[in-house]
Short mmCIF file of N, CA and C in Angstrom, two decimals:
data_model
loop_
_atom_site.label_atom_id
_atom_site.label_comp_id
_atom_site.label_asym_id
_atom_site.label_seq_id
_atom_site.Cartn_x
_atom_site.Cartn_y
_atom_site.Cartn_z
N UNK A 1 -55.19 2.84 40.87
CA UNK A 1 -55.77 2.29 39.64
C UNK A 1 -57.23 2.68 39.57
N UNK A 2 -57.33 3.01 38.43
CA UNK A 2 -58.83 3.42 38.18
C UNK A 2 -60.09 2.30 37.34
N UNK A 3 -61.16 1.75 38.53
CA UNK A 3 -62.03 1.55 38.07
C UNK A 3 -63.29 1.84 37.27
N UNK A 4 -64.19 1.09 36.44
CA UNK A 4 -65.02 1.69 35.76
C UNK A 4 -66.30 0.92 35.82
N UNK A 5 -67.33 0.43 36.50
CA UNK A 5 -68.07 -0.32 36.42
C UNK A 5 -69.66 0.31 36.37
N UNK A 6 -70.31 -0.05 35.04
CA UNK A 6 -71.44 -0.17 34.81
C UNK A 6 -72.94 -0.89 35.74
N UNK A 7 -74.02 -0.69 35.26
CA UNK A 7 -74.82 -1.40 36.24
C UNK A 7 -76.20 -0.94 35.88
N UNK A 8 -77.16 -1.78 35.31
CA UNK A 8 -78.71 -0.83 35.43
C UNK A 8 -78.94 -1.37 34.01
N UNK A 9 -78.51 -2.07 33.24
CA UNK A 9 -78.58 -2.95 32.08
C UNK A 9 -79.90 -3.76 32.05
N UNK A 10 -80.32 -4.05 30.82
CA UNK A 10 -81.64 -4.87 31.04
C UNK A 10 -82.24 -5.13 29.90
N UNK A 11 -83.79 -5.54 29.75
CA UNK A 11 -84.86 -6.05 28.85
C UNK A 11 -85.61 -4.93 29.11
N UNK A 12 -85.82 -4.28 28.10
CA UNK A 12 -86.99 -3.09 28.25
C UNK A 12 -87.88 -3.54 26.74
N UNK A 13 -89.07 -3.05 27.29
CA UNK A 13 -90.24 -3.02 25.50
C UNK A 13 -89.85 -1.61 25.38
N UNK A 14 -90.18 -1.38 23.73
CA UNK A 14 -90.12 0.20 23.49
C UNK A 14 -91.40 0.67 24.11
N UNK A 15 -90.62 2.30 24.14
CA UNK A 15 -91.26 3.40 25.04
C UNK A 15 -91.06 3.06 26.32
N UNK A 16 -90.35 2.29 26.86
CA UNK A 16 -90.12 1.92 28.27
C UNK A 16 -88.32 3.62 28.64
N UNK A 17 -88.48 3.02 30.02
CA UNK A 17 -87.19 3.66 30.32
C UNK A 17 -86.19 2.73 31.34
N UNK A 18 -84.76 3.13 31.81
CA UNK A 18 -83.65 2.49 31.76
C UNK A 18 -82.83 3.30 32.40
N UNK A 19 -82.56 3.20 33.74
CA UNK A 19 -81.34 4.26 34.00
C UNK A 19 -80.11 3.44 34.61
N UNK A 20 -78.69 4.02 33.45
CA UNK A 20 -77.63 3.23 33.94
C UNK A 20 -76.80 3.49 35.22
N UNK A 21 -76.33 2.99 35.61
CA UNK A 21 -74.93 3.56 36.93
C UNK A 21 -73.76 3.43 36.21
N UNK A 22 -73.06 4.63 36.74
CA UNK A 22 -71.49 3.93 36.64
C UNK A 22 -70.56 4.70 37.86
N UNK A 23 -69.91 3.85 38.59
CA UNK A 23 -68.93 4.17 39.62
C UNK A 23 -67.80 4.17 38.74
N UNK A 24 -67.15 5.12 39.22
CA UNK A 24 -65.74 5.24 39.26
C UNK A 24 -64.98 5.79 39.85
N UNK A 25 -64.18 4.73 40.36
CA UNK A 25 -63.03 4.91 41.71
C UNK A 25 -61.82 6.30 41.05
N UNK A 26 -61.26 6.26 42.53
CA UNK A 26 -60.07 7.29 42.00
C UNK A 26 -60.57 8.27 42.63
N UNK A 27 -59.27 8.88 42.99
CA UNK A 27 -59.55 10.98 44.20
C UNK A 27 -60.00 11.76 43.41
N UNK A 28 -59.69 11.36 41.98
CA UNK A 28 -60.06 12.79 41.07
C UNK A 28 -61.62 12.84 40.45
N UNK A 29 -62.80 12.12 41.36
CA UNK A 29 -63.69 11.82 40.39
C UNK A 29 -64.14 13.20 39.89
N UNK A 30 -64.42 14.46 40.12
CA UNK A 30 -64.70 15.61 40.26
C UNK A 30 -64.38 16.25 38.95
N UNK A 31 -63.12 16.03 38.61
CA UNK A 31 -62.38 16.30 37.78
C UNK A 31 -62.36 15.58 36.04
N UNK A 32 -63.23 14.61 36.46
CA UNK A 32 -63.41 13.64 34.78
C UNK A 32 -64.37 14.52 34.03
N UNK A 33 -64.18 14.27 33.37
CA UNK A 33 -65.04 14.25 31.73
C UNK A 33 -65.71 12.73 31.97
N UNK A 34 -67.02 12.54 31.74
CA UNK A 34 -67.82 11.37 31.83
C UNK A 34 -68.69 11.20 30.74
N UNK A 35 -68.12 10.02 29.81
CA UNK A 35 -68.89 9.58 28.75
C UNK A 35 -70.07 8.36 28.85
N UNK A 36 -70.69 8.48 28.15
CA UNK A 36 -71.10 7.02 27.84
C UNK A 36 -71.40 6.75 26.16
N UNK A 37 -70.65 5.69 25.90
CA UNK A 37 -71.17 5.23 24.72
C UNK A 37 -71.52 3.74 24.02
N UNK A 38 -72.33 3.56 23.04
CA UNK A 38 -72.71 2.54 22.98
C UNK A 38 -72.23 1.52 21.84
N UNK A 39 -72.83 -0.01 21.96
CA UNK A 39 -72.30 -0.89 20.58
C UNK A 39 -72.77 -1.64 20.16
N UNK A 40 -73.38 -1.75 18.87
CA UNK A 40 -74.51 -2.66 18.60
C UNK A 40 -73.55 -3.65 17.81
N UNK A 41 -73.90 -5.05 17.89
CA UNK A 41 -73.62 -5.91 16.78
C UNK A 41 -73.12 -5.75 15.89
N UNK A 42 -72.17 -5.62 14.92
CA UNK A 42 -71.50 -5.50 14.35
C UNK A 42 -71.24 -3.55 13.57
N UNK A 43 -71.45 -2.98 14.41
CA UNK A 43 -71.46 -1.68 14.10
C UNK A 43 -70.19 -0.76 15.26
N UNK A 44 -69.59 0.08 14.86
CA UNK A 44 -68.31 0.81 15.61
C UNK A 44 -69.00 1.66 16.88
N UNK A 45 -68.53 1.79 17.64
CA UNK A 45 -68.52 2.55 19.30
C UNK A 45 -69.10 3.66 18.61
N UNK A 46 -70.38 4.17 19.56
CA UNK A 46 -70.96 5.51 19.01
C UNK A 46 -70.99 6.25 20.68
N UNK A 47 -70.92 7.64 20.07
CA UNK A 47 -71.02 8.35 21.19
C UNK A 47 -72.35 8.85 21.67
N UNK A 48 -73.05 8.19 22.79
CA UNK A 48 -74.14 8.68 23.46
C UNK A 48 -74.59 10.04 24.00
N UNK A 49 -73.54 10.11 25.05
CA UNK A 49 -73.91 11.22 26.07
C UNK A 49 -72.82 12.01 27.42
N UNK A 50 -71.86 12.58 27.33
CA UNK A 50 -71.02 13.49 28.16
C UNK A 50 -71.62 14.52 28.77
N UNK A 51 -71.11 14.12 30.03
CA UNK A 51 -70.64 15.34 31.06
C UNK A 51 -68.97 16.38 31.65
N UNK A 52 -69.14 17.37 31.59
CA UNK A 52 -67.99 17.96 32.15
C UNK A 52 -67.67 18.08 33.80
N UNK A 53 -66.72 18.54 34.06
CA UNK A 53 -66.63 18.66 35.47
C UNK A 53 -67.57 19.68 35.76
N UNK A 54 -67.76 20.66 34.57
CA UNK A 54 -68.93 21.74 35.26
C UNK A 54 -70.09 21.38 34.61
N UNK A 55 -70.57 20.67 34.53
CA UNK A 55 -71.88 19.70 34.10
C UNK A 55 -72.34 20.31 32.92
N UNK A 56 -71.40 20.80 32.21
CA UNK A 56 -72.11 21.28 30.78
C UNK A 56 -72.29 19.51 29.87
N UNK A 57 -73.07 19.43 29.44
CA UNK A 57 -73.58 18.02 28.80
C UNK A 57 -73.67 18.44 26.95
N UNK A 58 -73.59 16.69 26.44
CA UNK A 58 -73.31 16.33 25.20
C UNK A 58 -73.79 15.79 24.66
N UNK A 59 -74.92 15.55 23.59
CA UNK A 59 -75.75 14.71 22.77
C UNK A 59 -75.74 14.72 21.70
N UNK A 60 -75.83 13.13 21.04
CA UNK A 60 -75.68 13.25 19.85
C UNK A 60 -77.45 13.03 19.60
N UNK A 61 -77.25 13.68 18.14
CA UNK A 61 -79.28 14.31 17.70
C UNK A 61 -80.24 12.89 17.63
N UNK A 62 -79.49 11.44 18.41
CA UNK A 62 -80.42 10.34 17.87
C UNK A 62 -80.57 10.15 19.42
N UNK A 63 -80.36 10.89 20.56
CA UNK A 63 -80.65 10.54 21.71
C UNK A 63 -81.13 11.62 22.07
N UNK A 64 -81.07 12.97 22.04
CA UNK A 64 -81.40 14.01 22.45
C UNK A 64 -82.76 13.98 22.38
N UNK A 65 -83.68 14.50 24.10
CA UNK A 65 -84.36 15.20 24.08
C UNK A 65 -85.17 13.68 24.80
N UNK A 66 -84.21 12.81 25.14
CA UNK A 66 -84.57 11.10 25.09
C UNK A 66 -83.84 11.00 26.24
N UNK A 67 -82.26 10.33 26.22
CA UNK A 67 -81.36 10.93 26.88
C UNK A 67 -80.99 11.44 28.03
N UNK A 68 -80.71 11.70 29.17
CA UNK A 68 -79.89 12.62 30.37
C UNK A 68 -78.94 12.28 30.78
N UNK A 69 -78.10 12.66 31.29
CA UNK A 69 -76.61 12.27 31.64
C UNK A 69 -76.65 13.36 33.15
N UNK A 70 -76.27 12.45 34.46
CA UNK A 70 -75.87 13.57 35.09
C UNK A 70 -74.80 12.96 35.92
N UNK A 71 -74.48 13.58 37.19
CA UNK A 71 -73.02 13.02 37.86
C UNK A 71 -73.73 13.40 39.35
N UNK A 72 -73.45 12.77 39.82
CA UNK A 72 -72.98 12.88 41.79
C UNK A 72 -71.86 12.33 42.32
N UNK A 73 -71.08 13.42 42.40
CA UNK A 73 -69.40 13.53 42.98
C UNK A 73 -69.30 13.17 44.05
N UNK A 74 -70.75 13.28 45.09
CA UNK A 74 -70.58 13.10 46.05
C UNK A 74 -70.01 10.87 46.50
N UNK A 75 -70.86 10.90 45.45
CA UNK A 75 -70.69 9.26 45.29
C UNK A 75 -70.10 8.39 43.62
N UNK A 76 -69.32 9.49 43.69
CA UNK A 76 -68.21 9.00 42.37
C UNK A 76 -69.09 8.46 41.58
N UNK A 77 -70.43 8.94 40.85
CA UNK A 77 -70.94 7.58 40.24
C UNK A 77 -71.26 8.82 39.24
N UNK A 78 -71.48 8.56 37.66
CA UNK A 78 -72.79 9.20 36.75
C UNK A 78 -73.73 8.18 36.22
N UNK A 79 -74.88 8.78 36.08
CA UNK A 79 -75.73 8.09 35.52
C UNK A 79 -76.48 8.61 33.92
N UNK A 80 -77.18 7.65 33.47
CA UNK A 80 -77.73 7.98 31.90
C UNK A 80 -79.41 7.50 32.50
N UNK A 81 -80.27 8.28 31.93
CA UNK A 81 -81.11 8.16 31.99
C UNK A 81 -81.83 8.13 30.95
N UNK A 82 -82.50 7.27 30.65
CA UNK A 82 -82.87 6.85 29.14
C UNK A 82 -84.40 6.44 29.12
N UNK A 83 -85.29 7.16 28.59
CA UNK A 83 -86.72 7.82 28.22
C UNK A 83 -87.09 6.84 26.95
N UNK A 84 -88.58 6.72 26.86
CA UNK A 84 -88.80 6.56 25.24
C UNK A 84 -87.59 5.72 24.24
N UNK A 85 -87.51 4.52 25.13
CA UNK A 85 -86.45 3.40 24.40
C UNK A 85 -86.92 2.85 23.30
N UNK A 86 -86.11 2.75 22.04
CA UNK A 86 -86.39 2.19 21.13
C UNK A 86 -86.00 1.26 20.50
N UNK A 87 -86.02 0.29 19.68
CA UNK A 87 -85.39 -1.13 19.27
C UNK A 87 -83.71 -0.32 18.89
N UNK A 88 -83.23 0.38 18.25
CA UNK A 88 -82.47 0.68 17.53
C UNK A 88 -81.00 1.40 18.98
N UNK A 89 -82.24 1.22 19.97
CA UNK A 89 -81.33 1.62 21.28
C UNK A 89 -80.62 0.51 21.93
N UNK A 90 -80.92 -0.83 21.29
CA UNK A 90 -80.25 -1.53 21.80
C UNK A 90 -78.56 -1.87 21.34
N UNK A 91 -78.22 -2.19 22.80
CA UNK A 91 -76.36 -2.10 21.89
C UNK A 91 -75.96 -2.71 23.59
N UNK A 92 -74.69 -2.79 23.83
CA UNK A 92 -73.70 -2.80 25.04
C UNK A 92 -73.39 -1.41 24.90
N UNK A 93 -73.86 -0.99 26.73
CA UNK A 93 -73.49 0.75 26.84
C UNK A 93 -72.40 0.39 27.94
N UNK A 94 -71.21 1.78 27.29
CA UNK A 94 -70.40 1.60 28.02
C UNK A 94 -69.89 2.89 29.00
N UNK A 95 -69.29 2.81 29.76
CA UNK A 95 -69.42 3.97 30.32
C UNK A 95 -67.56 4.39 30.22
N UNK A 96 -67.33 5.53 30.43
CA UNK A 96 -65.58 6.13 30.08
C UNK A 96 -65.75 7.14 30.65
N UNK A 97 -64.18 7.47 31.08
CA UNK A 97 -63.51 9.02 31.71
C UNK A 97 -62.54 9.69 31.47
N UNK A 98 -62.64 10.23 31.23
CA UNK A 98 -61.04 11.20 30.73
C UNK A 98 -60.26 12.28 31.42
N UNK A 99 -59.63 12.96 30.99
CA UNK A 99 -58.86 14.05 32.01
C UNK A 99 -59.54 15.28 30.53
N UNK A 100 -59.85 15.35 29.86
CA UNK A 100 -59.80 16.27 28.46
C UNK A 100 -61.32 16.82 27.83
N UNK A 101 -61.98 17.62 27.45
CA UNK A 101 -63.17 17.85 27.19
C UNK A 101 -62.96 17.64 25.25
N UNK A 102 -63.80 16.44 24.97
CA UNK A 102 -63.41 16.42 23.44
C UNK A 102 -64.22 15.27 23.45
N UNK A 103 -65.96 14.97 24.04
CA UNK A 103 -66.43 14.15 24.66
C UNK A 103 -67.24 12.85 23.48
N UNK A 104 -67.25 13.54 21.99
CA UNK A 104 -67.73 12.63 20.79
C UNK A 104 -66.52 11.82 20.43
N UNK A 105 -65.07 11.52 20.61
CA UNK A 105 -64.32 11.29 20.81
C UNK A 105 -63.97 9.86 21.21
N UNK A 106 -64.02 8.53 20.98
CA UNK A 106 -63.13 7.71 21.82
C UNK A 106 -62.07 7.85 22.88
N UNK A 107 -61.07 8.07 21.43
CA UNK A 107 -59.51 8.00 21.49
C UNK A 107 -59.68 9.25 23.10
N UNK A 108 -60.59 9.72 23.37
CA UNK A 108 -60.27 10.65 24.43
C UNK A 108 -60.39 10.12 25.74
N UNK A 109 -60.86 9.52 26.11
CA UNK A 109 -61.33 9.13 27.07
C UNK A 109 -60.27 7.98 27.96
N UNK A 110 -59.70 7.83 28.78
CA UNK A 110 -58.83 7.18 29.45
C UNK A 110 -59.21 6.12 29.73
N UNK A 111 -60.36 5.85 30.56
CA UNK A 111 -60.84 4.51 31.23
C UNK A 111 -62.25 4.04 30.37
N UNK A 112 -62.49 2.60 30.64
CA UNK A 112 -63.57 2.32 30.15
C UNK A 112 -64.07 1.22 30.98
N UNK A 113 -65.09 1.03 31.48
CA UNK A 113 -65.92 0.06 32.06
C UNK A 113 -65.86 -1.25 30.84
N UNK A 114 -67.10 -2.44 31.67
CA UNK A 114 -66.72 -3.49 30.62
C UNK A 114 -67.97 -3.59 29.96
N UNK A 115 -69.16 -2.66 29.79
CA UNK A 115 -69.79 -1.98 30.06
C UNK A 115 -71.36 -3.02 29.93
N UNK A 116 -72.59 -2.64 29.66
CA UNK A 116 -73.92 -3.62 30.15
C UNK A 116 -74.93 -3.40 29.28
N UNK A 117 -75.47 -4.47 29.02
CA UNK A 117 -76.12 -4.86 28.02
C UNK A 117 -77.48 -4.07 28.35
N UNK A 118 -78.14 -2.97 27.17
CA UNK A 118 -79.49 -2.74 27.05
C UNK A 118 -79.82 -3.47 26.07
N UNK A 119 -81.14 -3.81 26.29
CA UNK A 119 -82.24 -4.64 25.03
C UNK A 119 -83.51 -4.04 25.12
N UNK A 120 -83.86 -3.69 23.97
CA UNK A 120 -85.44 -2.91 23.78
C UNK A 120 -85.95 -3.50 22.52
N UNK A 121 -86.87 -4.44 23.08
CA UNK A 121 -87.91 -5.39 22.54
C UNK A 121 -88.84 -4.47 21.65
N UNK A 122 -89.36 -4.71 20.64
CA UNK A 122 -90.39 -4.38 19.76
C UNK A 122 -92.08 -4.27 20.31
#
């Protein structure tokens, strides 16, 4: 069974930074597609930030350049690294994995953490 757990959640002021964890169990970590995406208050799951198994990476243009996403296989975990936080960054980030490269995507992604609250104060 495959776990998904988040971690690195918090109270930030803007222009602050934020870097998340996420473990995930399972032999194949090597092999995921690694998302993260986020959810504000009454607004639908948006897609943050993907990695591939060959670390080619994914941004959408309201995080880019803000943003990093990377992976260490060695310790099943990826992380998001998040720069220059802004009020509008706040949401529940969640973290997901898939077997499939199609990473703006929900419906793609297999597993999902339960995922952890960012807040970026004014």
């Amino acid at each position: 069974q495959v776990q998904v757990v988040e971690s690195g959640g918090g109270l930030v002021q803007a222009g602050g930074s934020l870097r998340l964890s996420c473990v995930v169990s399972g032999r194949t970590f090597s092999s995921y597609v690694l998302g993260w995406f986020r959810q504000a208050p009454g607004k639908e799951r948006e897609f943050v930030a993907a990695i591939s198994w060959l670390t080619s990476t994914s941004y959408p243009d309201s995080v880019k350049g803000r943003f990093t996403i990377s992976r260490d296989n060695a310790k099943s975990t990826v992380y998001l690294q998040m720069n220059s936080l802004r009020p509008e960054d706040t949401a529940v980030y969640y973290c997901a994995a898939a077997y499939r490269w199609d990473p703006r995507s929900p419906a793609a992604y297999d597993y999902w953490g339960q995922g952890t609250q960012v807040t970026v104060s004014s």
